PDB file of C-alpha atoms in Angstrom:
ATOM      1  CA  MET A 238      23.013 -15.594  -5.896  1.00  0.00           C
ATOM      2  CA  SER A 239      22.309 -15.909  -9.592  1.00  0.00           C
ATOM      3  CA  VAL A 240      19.927 -13.471 -11.196  1.00  0.00           C
ATOM      4  CA  ASP A 241      17.380 -14.677 -13.763  1.00  0.00           C
ATOM      5  CA  LEU A 242      17.118 -11.585 -15.927  1.00  0.00           C
ATOM      6  CA  GLN A 243      14.356 -13.110 -18.086  1.00  0.00           C
ATOM      7  CA  ALA A 244      12.233 -13.786 -14.970  1.00  0.00           C
ATOM      8  CA  MET A 245      12.794 -10.206 -13.798  1.00  0.00           C
ATOM      9  CA  ALA A 246      11.845  -8.785 -17.201  1.00  0.00           C
ATOM     10  CA  THR A 247       8.779 -11.009 -17.468  1.00  0.00           C
ATOM     11  CA  VAL A 248       7.384 -10.282 -13.996  1.00  0.00           C
ATOM     12  CA  SER A 249       8.081  -6.538 -14.208  1.00  0.00           C
ATOM     13  CA  GLY A 250       6.482  -6.509 -17.670  1.00  0.00           C
ATOM     14  CA  ILE A 251       3.350  -8.205 -16.373  1.00  0.00           C
ATOM     15  CA  GLN A 252       3.170  -5.718 -13.488  1.00  0.00           C
ATOM     16  CA  ARG A 253       3.703  -2.680 -15.714  1.00  0.00           C
ATOM     17  CA  ILE A 254       1.127  -3.707 -18.300  1.00  0.00           C
ATOM     18  CA  ALA A 255      -1.422  -4.598 -15.598  1.00  0.00           C
ATOM     19  CA  MET A 256      -1.026  -1.097 -14.099  1.00  0.00           C
ATOM     20  CA  ARG A 257      -1.315   0.521 -17.531  1.00  0.00           C
ATOM     21  CA  ILE A 258      -4.466  -1.427 -18.400  1.00  0.00           C
ATOM     22  CA  ARG A 259      -6.014  -0.531 -15.035  1.00  0.00           C
ATOM     23  CA  HIS A 260      -5.149   3.146 -15.542  1.00  0.00           C
ATOM     24  CA  HIS A 261      -6.546   3.090 -19.092  1.00  0.00           C
ATOM     25  CA  LEU A 262      -9.875   1.699 -17.868  1.00  0.00           C
ATOM     26  CA  GLU A 263     -10.125   3.846 -14.734  1.00  0.00           C
ATOM     27  CA  GLN A 264      -9.333   7.069 -16.600  1.00  0.00           C
ATOM     28  CA  GLY A 265     -11.606   6.120 -19.479  1.00  0.00           C
ATOM     29  CA  VAL A 266     -14.772   4.094 -19.232  1.00  0.00           C
ATOM     30  CA  LEU A 267     -14.926   3.959 -15.405  1.00  0.00           C
ATOM     31  CA  LYS A 268     -14.191   7.644 -14.788  1.00  0.00           C
ATOM     32  CA  GLU A 269     -17.580   9.033 -15.766  1.00  0.00           C
ATOM     33  CA  SER A 270     -19.270   6.589 -13.374  1.00  0.00           C
ATOM     34  CA  GLU A 271     -16.771   7.471 -10.639  1.00  0.00           C
ATOM     35  CA  LEU A 272     -15.796   3.828 -10.182  1.00  0.00           C
ATOM     36  CA  THR A 273     -12.426   2.421  -9.310  1.00  0.00           C
ATOM     37  CA  TRP A 274     -11.141  -0.820 -10.776  1.00  0.00           C
ATOM     38  CA  THR A 275     -12.035  -2.591  -7.529  1.00  0.00           C
ATOM     39  CA  GLY A 276     -15.486  -1.018  -7.389  1.00  0.00           C
ATOM     40  CA  PHE A 277     -16.167  -2.181 -10.947  1.00  0.00           C
ATOM     41  CA  ALA A 278     -14.829  -5.667 -10.105  1.00  0.00           C
ATOM     42  CA  VAL A 279     -17.235  -5.899  -7.148  1.00  0.00           C
ATOM     43  CA  LEU A 280     -20.245  -4.840  -9.228  1.00  0.00           C
ATOM     44  CA  TRP A 281     -19.279  -7.122 -12.125  1.00  0.00           C
ATOM     45  CA  THR A 282     -18.742 -10.126  -9.830  1.00  0.00           C
ATOM     46  CA  LEU A 283     -22.114  -9.646  -8.136  1.00  0.00           C
ATOM     47  CA  TRP A 284     -23.775  -9.177 -11.555  1.00  0.00           C
ATOM     48  CA  VAL A 285     -22.287 -12.423 -12.865  1.00  0.00           C
ATOM     49  CA  ARG A 286     -22.395 -14.556  -9.681  1.00  0.00           C
ATOM     50  CA  GLY A 287     -25.352 -13.114  -7.784  1.00  0.00           C
ATOM     51  CA  GLU A 288     -25.385 -12.341  -4.069  1.00  0.00           C
ATOM     52  CA  MET A 289     -22.278 -13.430  -2.177  1.00  0.00           C
ATOM     53  CA  GLN A 290     -20.807 -13.570   1.299  1.00  0.00           C
ATOM     54  CA  THR A 291     -18.174 -10.894   1.804  1.00  0.00           C
ATOM     55  CA  ARG A 292     -15.364 -13.401   2.413  1.00  0.00           C
ATOM     56  CA  TYR A 293     -15.972 -15.060  -0.976  1.00  0.00           C
ATOM     57  CA  LEU A 294     -16.442 -11.725  -2.715  1.00  0.00           C
ATOM     58  CA  ALA A 295     -13.102 -10.466  -1.365  1.00  0.00           C
ATOM     59  CA  GLU A 296     -11.374 -13.596  -2.617  1.00  0.00           C
ATOM     60  CA  GLU A 297     -13.030 -13.391  -6.026  1.00  0.00           C
ATOM     61  CA  VAL A 298     -12.160  -9.699  -6.458  1.00  0.00           C
ATOM     62  CA  GLY A 299      -8.615 -10.212  -5.149  1.00  0.00           C
ATOM     63  CA  VAL A 300      -8.612  -7.848  -2.188  1.00  0.00           C
ATOM     64  CA  ASN A 301      -8.458  -8.311   1.569  1.00  0.00           C
ATOM     65  CA  ARG A 302     -11.619  -7.966   3.633  1.00  0.00           C
ATOM     66  CA  SER A 303     -10.736  -4.568   5.089  1.00  0.00           C
ATOM     67  CA  THR A 304     -10.231  -3.118   1.591  1.00  0.00           C
ATOM     68  CA  LEU A 305     -13.488  -4.714   0.461  1.00  0.00           C
ATOM     69  CA  SER A 306     -15.304  -3.197   3.440  1.00  0.00           C
ATOM     70  CA  GLY A 307     -14.348   0.320   2.359  1.00  0.00           C
ATOM     71  CA  VAL A 308     -15.299  -0.324  -1.252  1.00  0.00           C
ATOM     72  CA  LEU A 309     -18.646  -1.820  -0.187  1.00  0.00           C
ATOM     73  CA  ALA A 310     -19.388   1.184   2.033  1.00  0.00           C
ATOM     74  CA  THR A 311     -18.808   3.556  -0.889  1.00  0.00           C
ATOM     75  CA  LEU A 312     -20.917   1.509  -3.312  1.00  0.00           C
ATOM     76  CA  GLU A 313     -23.672   1.102  -0.713  1.00  0.00           C
ATOM     77  CA  ARG A 314     -23.762   4.885  -0.058  1.00  0.00           C
ATOM     78  CA  ARG A 315     -24.236   5.341  -3.796  1.00  0.00           C
ATOM     79  CA  GLY A 316     -27.167   2.915  -3.735  1.00  0.00           C
ATOM     80  CA  LEU A 317     -25.442   0.367  -5.982  1.00  0.00           C
ATOM     81  CA  LEU A 318     -25.535  -2.579  -3.562  1.00  0.00           C
ATOM     82  CA  THR A 319     -26.892  -3.634  -0.204  1.00  0.00           C
ATOM     83  CA  ARG A 320     -25.409  -5.600   2.667  1.00  0.00           C
ATOM     84  CA  ARG A 321     -27.424  -7.712   5.074  1.00  0.00           C
ATOM     85  CA  GLY A 322     -26.740 -10.225   7.782  1.00  0.00           C
ATOM     86  CA  HIS A 323     -26.945 -13.932   6.991  1.00  0.00           C
ATOM     87  CA  GLU A 324     -30.252 -15.492   8.125  1.00  0.00           C
ATOM     88  CA  THR A 325     -28.661 -18.109  10.391  1.00  0.00           C
ATOM     89  CA  GLU A 326     -25.036 -17.003  10.850  1.00  0.00           C
ATOM     90  CA  GLY A 327     -25.113 -13.538  12.394  1.00  0.00           C
ATOM     91  CA  ARG A 328     -21.446 -12.786  11.720  1.00  0.00           C
ATOM     92  CA  LEU A 329     -21.714 -13.441   7.982  1.00  0.00           C
ATOM     93  CA  VAL A 330     -22.619 -10.602   5.607  1.00  0.00           C
ATOM     94  CA  ILE A 331     -24.354 -11.077   2.262  1.00  0.00           C
ATOM     95  CA  VAL A 332     -23.865  -8.512  -0.514  1.00  0.00           C
ATOM     96  CA  GLU A 333     -26.136  -8.048  -3.520  1.00  0.00           C
ATOM     97  CA  LEU A 334     -26.684  -5.530  -6.297  1.00  0.00           C
ATOM     98  CA  THR A 335     -29.555  -3.100  -6.126  1.00  0.00           C
ATOM     99  CA  PRO A 336     -31.568  -2.406  -9.291  1.00  0.00           C
ATOM    100  CA  LYS A 337     -29.547   0.821  -9.644  1.00  0.00           C
ATOM    101  CA  GLY A 338     -26.288  -1.169  -9.423  1.00  0.00           C
ATOM    102  CA  GLU A 339     -27.558  -3.672 -11.951  1.00  0.00           C
ATOM    103  CA  LEU A 340     -28.501  -0.897 -14.405  1.00  0.00           C
ATOM    104  CA  LEU A 341     -25.063   0.700 -14.012  1.00  0.00           C
ATOM    105  CA  ILE A 342     -23.137  -2.518 -14.665  1.00  0.00           C
ATOM    106  CA  GLU A 343     -25.409  -3.400 -17.607  1.00  0.00           C
ATOM    107  CA  HIS A 344     -24.622   0.032 -19.086  1.00  0.00           C
ATOM    108  CA  LEU A 345     -20.884  -0.075 -18.323  1.00  0.00           C
ATOM    109  CA  PHE A 346     -19.972  -3.642 -19.179  1.00  0.00           C
ATOM    110  CA  PRO A 347     -20.274  -3.401 -22.985  1.00  0.00           C
ATOM    111  CA  ARG A 348     -18.053  -0.295 -22.976  1.00  0.00           C
ATOM    112  CA  PHE A 349     -15.600  -1.885 -20.541  1.00  0.00           C
ATOM    113  CA  HIS A 350     -15.431  -4.986 -22.700  1.00  0.00           C
ATOM    114  CA  ALA A 351     -14.860  -2.878 -25.807  1.00  0.00           C
ATOM    115  CA  GLU A 352     -11.771  -1.444 -24.081  1.00  0.00           C
ATOM    116  CA  GLU A 353     -10.628  -4.943 -23.091  1.00  0.00           C
ATOM    117  CA  SER A 354     -10.865  -5.873 -26.758  1.00  0.00           C
ATOM    118  CA  PHE A 355      -8.944  -2.716 -27.749  1.00  0.00           C
ATOM    119  CA  VAL A 356      -6.136  -3.501 -25.285  1.00  0.00           C
ATOM    120  CA  VAL A 357      -5.418  -6.830 -27.005  1.00  0.00           C
ATOM    121  CA  SER A 358      -6.436  -5.834 -30.542  1.00  0.00           C
ATOM    122  CA  SER A 359      -2.849  -5.858 -31.798  1.00  0.00           C
ATOM    123  CA  LEU A 360      -2.508  -9.564 -30.909  1.00  0.00           C
ATOM    124  CA  SER A 361      -3.557 -12.393 -33.192  1.00  0.00           C
ATOM    125  CA  ALA A 362      -6.179 -14.866 -31.936  1.00  0.00           C
ATOM    126  CA  ASP A 363      -3.395 -17.390 -31.390  1.00  0.00           C
ATOM    127  CA  ALA A 364      -1.254 -14.894 -29.462  1.00  0.00           C
ATOM    128  CA  LYS A 365      -4.243 -14.054 -27.208  1.00  0.00           C
ATOM    129  CA  ARG A 366      -4.823 -17.755 -26.557  1.00  0.00           C
ATOM    130  CA  ARG A 367      -1.129 -18.381 -25.761  1.00  0.00           C
ATOM    131  CA  LEU A 368      -0.919 -15.326 -23.500  1.00  0.00           C
ATOM    132  CA  GLY A 369      -4.082 -16.359 -21.650  1.00  0.00           C
ATOM    133  CA  ASN A 370      -2.721 -19.879 -21.206  1.00  0.00           C
ATOM    134  CA  SER A 371       0.607 -18.579 -19.933  1.00  0.00           C
ATOM    135  CA  LEU A 372      -1.042 -16.256 -17.413  1.00  0.00           C
ATOM    136  CA  ARG A 373      -3.301 -19.083 -16.187  1.00  0.00           C
ATOM    137  CA  THR A 374      -0.215 -21.295 -15.735  1.00  0.00           C
ATOM    138  CA  ILE A 375       1.397 -18.602 -13.584  1.00  0.00           C
ATOM    139  CA  ALA A 376      -1.830 -18.151 -11.554  1.00  0.00           C
ATOM    140  CA  GLU A 377      -2.072 -21.910 -10.972  1.00  0.00           C
ATOM    141  CA  LEU A 378       1.510 -22.019  -9.692  1.00  0.00           C
ATOM    142  CA  LEU A 379       0.852 -19.125  -7.317  1.00  0.00           C
ATOM    143  CA  ASP A 380      -2.334 -20.845  -6.073  1.00  0.00           C
ATOM    144  CA  SER A 381      -0.597 -24.203  -5.644  1.00  0.00           C
ATOM    145  CA  ASP A 382       0.573 -25.686  -2.359  1.00  0.00           C
ATOM    146  CA  GLU A 383       4.131 -24.678  -3.278  1.00  0.00           C
ATOM    147  CA  GLY A 384       3.048 -21.081  -3.903  1.00  0.00           C
ATOM    148  CA  ARG A 385       1.191 -20.900  -0.586  1.00  0.00           C
ATOM    149  CA  GLN A 386       4.131 -22.486   1.240  1.00  0.00           C
ATOM    150  CA  ARG A 387       6.597 -20.014  -0.280  1.00  0.00           C
ATOM    151  CA  ARG A 388       4.392 -17.094   0.806  1.00  0.00           C
ATOM    152  CA  ALA A 389       4.273 -18.495   4.332  1.00  0.00           C
ATOM    153  CA  THR A 390       8.033 -18.727   4.705  1.00  0.00           C
ATOM    154  CA  THR A 391      10.626 -15.990   4.836  1.00  0.00           C
ATOM    155  CA  LEU A 392      13.677 -15.864   2.597  1.00  0.00           C
ATOM    156  CA  ARG A 393      15.893 -16.814   5.538  1.00  0.00           C
ATOM    157  CA  GLU A 394      13.922 -20.033   5.982  1.00  0.00           C
ATOM    158  CA  ARG A 395      14.487 -21.039   2.354  1.00  0.00           C
TER     159      ARG A 395
END
């Protein structure tokens, strides 16, 4: 087995910086509102996209449905969103922001975005563009048929 040290360094670097960014935002701008990264992502997605079915919301936020269910329960208890059954499909659940949730995200987003800008402030505009393009290329590969197929097979099958 050959080891691609550059691939290892790149992937571990992406993972480490993603965790550090998440920690920076959770311990900063999100802390006073007692929101987790995932809780903020749910509120932001609903704010931008409007009401959504839970299955699409989970996919958009990047969590499984059981994780989303717990996050939704917490946010609903706080009065930030509501869940209701679909009008015609009883098993489907629709989630939407409450006015309180909308006010919170409208208050938080400018501060959250200021921290996003801070995180990349040491990069030139061209470096930000190149980094964004590189990350999208990786995401597209992971979302491709080949990526899905590789996740579905074990190492022994390869």
